[in-house]
Coordinates of C-alpha atoms in Angstrom, one line a residue:
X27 CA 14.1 9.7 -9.3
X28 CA 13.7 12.4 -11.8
X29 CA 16.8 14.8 -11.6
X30 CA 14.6 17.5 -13.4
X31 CA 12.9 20.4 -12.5
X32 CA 9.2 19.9 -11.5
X33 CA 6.6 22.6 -12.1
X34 CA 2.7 23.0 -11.9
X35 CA 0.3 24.9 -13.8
X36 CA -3.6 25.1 -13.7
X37 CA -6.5 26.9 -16.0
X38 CA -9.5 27.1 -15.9
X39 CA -10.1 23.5 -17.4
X40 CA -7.5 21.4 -15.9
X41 CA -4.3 21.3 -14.0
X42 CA -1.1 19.9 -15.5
X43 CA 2.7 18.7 -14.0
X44 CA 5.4 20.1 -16.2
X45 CA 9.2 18.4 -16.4
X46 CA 11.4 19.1 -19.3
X47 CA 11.7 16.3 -21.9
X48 CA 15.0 13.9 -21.6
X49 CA 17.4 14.2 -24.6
X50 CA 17.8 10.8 -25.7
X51 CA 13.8 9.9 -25.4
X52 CA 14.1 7.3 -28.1
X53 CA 11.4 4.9 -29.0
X54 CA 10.1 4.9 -25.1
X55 CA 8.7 8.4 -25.8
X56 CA 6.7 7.2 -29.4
X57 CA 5.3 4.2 -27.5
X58 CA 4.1 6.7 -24.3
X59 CA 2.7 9.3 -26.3
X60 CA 1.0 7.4 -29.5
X61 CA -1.7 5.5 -26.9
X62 CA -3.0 6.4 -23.3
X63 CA -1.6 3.5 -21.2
X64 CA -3.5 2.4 -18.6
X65 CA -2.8 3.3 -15.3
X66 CA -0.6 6.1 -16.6
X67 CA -1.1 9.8 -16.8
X68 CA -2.5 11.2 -20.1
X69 CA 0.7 13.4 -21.6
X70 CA 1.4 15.6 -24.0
X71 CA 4.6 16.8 -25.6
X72 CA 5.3 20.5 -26.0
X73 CA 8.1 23.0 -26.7
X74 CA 8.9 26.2 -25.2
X75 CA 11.4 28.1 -26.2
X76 CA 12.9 25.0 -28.8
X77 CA 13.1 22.7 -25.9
X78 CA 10.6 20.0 -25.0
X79 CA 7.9 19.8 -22.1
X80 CA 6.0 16.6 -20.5
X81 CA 2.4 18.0 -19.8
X82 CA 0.8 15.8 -17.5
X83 CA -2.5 16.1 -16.4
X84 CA -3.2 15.6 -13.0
X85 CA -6.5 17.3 -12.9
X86 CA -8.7 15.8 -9.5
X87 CA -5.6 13.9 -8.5
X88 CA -4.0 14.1 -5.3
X89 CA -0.2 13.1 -5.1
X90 CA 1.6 10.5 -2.8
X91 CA 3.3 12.9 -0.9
X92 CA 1.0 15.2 -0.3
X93 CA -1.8 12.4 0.6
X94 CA 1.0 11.4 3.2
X95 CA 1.2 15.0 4.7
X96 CA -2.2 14.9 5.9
X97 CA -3.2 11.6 6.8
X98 CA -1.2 8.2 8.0
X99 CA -1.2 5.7 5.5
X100 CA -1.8 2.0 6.2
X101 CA -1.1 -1.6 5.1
X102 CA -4.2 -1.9 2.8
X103 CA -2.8 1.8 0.9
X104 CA 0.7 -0.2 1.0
X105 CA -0.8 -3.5 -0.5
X106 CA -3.2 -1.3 -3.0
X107 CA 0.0 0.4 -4.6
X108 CA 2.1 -2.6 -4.7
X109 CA -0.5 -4.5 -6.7
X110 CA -1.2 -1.3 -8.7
X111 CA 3.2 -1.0 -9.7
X112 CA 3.0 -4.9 -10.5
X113 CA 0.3 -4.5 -12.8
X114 CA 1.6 -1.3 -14.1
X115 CA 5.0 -3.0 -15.3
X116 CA 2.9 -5.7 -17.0
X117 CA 1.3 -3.1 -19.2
X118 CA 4.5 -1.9 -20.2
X119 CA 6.4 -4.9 -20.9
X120 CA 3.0 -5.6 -22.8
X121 CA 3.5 -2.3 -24.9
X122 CA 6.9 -2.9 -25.2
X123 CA 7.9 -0.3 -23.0
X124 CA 10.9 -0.7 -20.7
X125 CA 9.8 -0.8 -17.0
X126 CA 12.7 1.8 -16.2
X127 CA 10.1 4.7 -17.4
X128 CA 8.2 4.1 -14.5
X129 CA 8.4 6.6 -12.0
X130 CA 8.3 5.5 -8.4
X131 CA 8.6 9.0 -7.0
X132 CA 5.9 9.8 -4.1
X133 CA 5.8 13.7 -5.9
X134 CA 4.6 11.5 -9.3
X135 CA 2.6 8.9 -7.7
X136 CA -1.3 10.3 -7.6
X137 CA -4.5 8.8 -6.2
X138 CA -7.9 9.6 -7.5
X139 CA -11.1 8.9 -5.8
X140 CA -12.1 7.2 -2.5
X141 CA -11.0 3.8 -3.5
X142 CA -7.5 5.4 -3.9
X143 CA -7.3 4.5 -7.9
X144 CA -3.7 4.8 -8.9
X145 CA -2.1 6.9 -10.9
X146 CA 1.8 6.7 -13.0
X147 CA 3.8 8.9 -14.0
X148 CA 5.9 7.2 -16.9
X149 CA 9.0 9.3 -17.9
X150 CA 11.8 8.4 -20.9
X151 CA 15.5 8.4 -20.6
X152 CA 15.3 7.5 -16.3
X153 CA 18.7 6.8 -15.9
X154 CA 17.8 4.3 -12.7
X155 CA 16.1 0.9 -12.4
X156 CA 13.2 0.1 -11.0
X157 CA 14.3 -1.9 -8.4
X158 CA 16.3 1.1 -7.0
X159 CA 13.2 3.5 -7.4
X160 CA 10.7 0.6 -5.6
X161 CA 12.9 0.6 -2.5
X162 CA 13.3 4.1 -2.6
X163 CA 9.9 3.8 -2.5
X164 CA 9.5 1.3 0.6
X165 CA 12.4 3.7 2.9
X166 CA 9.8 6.6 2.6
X167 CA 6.9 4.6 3.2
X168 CA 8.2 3.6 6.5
X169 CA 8.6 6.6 7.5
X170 CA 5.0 7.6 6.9
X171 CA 2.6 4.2 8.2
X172 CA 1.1 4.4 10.9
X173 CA 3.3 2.7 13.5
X174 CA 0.5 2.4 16.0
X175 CA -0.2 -0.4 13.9
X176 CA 1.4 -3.2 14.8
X177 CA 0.7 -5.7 11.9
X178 CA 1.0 -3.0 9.1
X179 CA 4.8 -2.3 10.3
X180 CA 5.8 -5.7 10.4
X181 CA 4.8 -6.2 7.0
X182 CA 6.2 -3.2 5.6
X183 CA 9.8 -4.2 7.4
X184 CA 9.4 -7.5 5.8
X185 CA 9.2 -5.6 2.3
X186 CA 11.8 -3.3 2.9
X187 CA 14.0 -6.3 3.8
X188 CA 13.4 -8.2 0.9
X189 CA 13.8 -4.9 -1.5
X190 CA 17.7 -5.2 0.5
X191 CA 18.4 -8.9 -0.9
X192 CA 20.2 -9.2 -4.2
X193 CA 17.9 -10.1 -7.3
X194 CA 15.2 -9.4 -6.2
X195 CA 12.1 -8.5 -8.1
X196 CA 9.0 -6.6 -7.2
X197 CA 6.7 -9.4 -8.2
X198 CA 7.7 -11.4 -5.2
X199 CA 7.1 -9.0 -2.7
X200 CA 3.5 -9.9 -3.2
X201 CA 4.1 -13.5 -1.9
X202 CA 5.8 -11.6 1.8
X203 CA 2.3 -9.9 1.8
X204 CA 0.6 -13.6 1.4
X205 CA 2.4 -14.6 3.6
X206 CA 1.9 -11.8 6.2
X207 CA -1.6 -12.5 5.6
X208 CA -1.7 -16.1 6.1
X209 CA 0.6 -15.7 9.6
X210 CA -2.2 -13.0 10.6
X211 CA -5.1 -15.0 10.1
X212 CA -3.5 -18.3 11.9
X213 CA -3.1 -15.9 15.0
X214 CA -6.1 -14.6 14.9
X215 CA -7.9 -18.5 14.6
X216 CA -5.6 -19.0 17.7
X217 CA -6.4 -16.3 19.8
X218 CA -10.5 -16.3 18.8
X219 CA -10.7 -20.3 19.0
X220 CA -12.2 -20.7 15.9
X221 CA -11.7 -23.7 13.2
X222 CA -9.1 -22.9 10.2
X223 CA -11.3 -23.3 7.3
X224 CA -8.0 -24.4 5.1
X225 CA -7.2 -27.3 7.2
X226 CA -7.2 -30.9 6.6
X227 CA -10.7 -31.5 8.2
X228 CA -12.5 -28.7 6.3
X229 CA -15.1 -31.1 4.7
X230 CA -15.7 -32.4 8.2
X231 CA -16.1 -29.4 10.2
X232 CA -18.1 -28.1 7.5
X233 CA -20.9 -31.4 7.6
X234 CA -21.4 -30.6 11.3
X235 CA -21.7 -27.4 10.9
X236 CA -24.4 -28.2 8.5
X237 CA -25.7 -30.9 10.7
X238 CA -26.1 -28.6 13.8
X239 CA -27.5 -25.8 11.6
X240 CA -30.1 -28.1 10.2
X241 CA -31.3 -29.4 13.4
X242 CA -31.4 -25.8 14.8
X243 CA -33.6 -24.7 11.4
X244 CA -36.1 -27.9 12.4
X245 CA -36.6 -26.9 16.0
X246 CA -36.8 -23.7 15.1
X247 CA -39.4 -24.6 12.0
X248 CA -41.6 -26.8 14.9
X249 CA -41.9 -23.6 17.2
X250 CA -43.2 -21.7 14.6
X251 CA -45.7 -24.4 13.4
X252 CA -46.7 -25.1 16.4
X253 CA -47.7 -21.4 17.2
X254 CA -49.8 -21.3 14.3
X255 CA -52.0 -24.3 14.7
X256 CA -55.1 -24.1 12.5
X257 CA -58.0 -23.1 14.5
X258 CA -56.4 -21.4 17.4
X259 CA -57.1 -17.9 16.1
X260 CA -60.3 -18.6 15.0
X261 CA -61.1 -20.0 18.5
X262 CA -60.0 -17.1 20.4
X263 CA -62.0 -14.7 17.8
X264 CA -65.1 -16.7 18.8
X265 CA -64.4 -16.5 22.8
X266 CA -64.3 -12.2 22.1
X267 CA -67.5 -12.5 20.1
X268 CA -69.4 -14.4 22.7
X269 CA -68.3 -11.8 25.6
X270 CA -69.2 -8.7 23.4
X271 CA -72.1 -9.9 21.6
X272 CA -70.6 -8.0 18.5
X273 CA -68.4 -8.7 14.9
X274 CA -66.5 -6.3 13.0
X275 CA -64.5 -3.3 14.5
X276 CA -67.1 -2.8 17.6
X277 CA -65.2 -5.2 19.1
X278 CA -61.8 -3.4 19.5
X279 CA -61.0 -0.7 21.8
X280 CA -60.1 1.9 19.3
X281 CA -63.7 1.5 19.2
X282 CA -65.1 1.7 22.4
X283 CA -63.1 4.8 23.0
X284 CA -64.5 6.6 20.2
X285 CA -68.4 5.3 21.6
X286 CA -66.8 6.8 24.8
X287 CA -66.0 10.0 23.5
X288 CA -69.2 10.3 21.9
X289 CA -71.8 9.9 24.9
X290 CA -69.2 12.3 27.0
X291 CA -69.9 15.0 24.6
X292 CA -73.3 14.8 23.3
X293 CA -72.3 13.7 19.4
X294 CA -73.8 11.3 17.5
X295 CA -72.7 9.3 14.5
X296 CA -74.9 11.4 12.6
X297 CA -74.3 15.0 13.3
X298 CA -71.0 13.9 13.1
X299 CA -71.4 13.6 9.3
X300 CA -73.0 16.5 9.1
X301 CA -70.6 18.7 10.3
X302 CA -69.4 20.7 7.6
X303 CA -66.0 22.5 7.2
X304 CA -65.5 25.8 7.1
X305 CA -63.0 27.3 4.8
X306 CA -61.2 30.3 5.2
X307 CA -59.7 32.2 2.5
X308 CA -56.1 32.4 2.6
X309 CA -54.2 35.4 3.0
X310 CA -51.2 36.5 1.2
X311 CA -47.8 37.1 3.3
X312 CA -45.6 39.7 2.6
X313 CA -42.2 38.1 2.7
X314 CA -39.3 41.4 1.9
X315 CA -36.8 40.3 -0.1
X316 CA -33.3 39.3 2.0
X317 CA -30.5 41.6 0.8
X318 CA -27.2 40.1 1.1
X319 CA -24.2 42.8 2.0
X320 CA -20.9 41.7 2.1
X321 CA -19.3 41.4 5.3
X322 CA -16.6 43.6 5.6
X323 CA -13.6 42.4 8.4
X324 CA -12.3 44.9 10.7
X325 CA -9.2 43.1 11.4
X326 CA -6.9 45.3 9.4
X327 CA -7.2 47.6 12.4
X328 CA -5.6 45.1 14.7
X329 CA -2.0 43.5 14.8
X330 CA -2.7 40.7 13.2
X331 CA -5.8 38.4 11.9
X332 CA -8.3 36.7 13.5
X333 CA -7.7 33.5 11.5
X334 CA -11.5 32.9 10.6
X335 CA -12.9 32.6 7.0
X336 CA -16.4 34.7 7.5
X337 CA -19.0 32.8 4.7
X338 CA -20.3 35.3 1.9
X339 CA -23.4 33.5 0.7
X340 CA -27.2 33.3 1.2
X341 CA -26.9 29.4 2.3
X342 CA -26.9 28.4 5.3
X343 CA -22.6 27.6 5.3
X344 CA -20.7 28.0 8.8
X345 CA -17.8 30.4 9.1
X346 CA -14.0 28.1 9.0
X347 CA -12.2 28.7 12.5
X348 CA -8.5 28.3 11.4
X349 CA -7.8 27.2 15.3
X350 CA -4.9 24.8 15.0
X351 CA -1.8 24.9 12.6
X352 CA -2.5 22.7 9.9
X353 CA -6.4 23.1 8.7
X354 CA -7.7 20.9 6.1
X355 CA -11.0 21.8 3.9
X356 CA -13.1 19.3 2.0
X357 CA -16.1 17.2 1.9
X358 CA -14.3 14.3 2.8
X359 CA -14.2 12.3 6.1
X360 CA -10.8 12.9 6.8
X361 CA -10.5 16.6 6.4
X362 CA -10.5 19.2 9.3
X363 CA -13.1 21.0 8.6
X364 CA -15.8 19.2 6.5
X365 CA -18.0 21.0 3.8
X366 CA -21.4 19.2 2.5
X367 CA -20.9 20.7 -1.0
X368 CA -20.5 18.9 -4.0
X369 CA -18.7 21.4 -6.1
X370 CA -16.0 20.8 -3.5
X371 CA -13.4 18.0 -3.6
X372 CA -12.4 15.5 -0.9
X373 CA -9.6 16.9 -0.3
X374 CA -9.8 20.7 -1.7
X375 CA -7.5 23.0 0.2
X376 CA -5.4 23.8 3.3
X377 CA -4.3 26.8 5.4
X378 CA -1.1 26.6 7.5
X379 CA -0.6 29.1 10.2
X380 CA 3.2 30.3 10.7
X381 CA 3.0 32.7 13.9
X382 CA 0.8 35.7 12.7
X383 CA 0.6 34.7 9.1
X384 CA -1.5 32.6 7.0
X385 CA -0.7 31.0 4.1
X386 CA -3.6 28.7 1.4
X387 CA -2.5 25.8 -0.6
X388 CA -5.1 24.3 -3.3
X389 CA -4.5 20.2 -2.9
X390 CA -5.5 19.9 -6.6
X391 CA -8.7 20.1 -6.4
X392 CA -11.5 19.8 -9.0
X393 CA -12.7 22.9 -9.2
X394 CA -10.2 25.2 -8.1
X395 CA -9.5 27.9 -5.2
X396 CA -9.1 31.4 -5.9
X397 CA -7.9 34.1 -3.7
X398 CA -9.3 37.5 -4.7
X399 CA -10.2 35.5 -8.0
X400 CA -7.2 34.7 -8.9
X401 CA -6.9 30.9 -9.2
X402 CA -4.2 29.1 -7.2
X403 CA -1.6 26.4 -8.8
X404 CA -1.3 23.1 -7.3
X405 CA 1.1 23.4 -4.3
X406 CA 1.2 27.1 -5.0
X407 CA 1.1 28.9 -1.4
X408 CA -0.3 31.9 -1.5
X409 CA -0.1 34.4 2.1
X410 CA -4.0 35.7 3.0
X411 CA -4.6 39.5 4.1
X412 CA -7.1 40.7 6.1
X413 CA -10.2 41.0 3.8
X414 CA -9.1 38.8 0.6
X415 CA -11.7 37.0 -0.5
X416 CA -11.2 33.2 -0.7
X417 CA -13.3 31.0 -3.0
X418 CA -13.6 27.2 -2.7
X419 CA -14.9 26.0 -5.9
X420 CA -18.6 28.3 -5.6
X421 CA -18.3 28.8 -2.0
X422 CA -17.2 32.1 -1.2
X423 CA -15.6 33.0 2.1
X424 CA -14.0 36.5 3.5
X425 CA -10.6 36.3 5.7
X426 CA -9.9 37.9 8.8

């Protein structure tokens, strides 16, 4: 873990993590900042005030912990970032970078994107080893899966416990989650019934399978030839001509019912042709232009706000009720309150309520959130008063 101050700052272009450069850097720091490593965050060096700055930008990310704050995690997001560390120390060993530099930290960790695309943080001069920062890593976790979920705890215990035995690495925690998975699957063949596919008589199962499916294909190939003999349709097209005495579309009923219709009310295929149509000019409609005023909350004349976010726009956007403690904004499935707008991110903002007062948080999103235009740091609170203006990317909303 990073003993180091960590701070956050956002224009209008991106959003950037700030921690002070280490003092002995060495070679790591040439290596991390000559190329973009994969999986890593693009950095940049700096200095302020003669000493040096790690800019990292983080702009559309969303960070471990916070991702944990709002939503339980489960054994796919546990297996996803285990794969993504293993493959991330390959790079650097590949770049000649010592795995220690990899930050393991759930405040540097950041997903991107609905498939959860990971996101390092790689640091110089960390003064622990990775093994220390991956089971640092697992004692959070716990502490944040969703322990309604029975299979996804086991296997995250069975992690943990092998992060506790001496010499251990982090490429073989990947063969517990094999395993895990292998277990799972025999249970589940034993509960449904069904044939292991990996066992001894695969080939065999499999030819009768094929058998049984080929027989079923040939009945089922017979039916259908049998209900189109040749002939039969022609036969039964005959029989409806013989009764009718017609061909042609007489012989349906759409057609009878139009005959029908005609002899009821006097027409006749001809006059029917004849009919011409009548067209009427058309008239122009005075439509007045809508003016929009802005809606102005009358909450500063009560004890304390309403807690509702009033929209401010010609679209057709429904007020946000802030009705429960913890109210999460976004487009995304998993937010509180959803918004169909693309300018908005997944995951763009939150409001906490603490008794009469309510505080915004922007969750690093892609296009920002302002409070009386003034644009919000990542994991910047900011209080709201009655009759700030609050602006989600282009949406803009009114608090009361």
């Amino acid at each position: 873990m990073i003993n180091r101050e960590v701070t956050y700052e956002r224009d209008m272009t991106a959003s950037y993590m700030k921690i002070p450069a280490g003092i002995h850097a060495g070679l790591d720091e040439k290596l991390m900042l000559r190329r973009k490593l994969p999986g890593a965050l693009p950095v940049e060096k700096t200095y302020v005030d003669g000493s040096g700055q790690y800019w990292y930008n983080i702009s559309g990310k969303q960070s471990l912990d916070m991702y944990c704050r709002v939503k339980e995690i489960g054994i796919d997001l546990v297996e996803h970032l285990i794969g993504s560390i293993c493959s991330e120390i390959e790079i650097l060993e590949w770049n000649l970078v010592q795995s220690g530099c990899l930050m393991l930290d759930p405040e540097l960790i950041f997903l991107t994107g609905i498939n959860q695309e990971v996101s390092f943080t790689i640091y110089p001069s960390n003064n622990t080893t990775i093994e220390t920062e991956f089971q640092q890593l697992m004692e959070y976790l716990l502490t944040k899966i969703n322990h309604k979920d029975e299979a996804a705890v086991r296997v995250a215990y069975a992690i943990y416990e092998r992060t506790l035995e001496e010499g251990y690495s982090i490429p073989d925690v990947r063969e517990v989650i094999r395993k895990a998975k292998y277990r799972e699957t025999e249970e589940v063949d034993n509960l449904t019934g069904q044939k292991n596919w990996g066992s001894v008589r695969r080939g065999q199962d499999i030819g009768e399978g094929a058998e049984v499916n080929r027989q079923s294909r040939n009945e089922e190939y017979k039916i259908d030839t049998d209900r189109r003999t040749p002939g039969r349709a022609e036969k039964k097209q005959d029989e409806r001509r013989q009764k009718t005495g017609k061909r042609g579309l007489q012989e349906g009923p759409v057609q009878r019912l139009w005959t029908f219709l005609q002899a009821q009310l006097g027409f006749e295929e001809k006059k029917a042709k004849e009919i011409e149509c009548i067209v009427y000019p058309e008239e122009e409609i005075y439509v007045p232009e809508v003016e929009i005023h802005p809606t102005v909350c009358l909450g500063n004349l009560q004890s304390a706000p309403q807690g509702i976010l009033l929209y401010q726009g010609a679209e057709q956007f429904p007020d946000i009720r802030l009705d429960r403690a913890v109210v999460r904004i976004g487009h995304g499935r998993d937010t509180d309150v959803q918004v169909n707008r693309d300018t908005v991110s997944q995951m763009h903002a939150r409001i906490l309520r603490e008794g009469d007062s309510y505080y915004i948080e922007d969750l690093n999103s892609t296009n920002g959130t302002f409070v009386n235009d003034e644009l919000l740091a990542y994991k910047e609170k900011r209080q709201l008063k009655v009759n700030d203006t609050v602006r989600l990317a282009d949406l803009r909303y009114r608090f009361c």
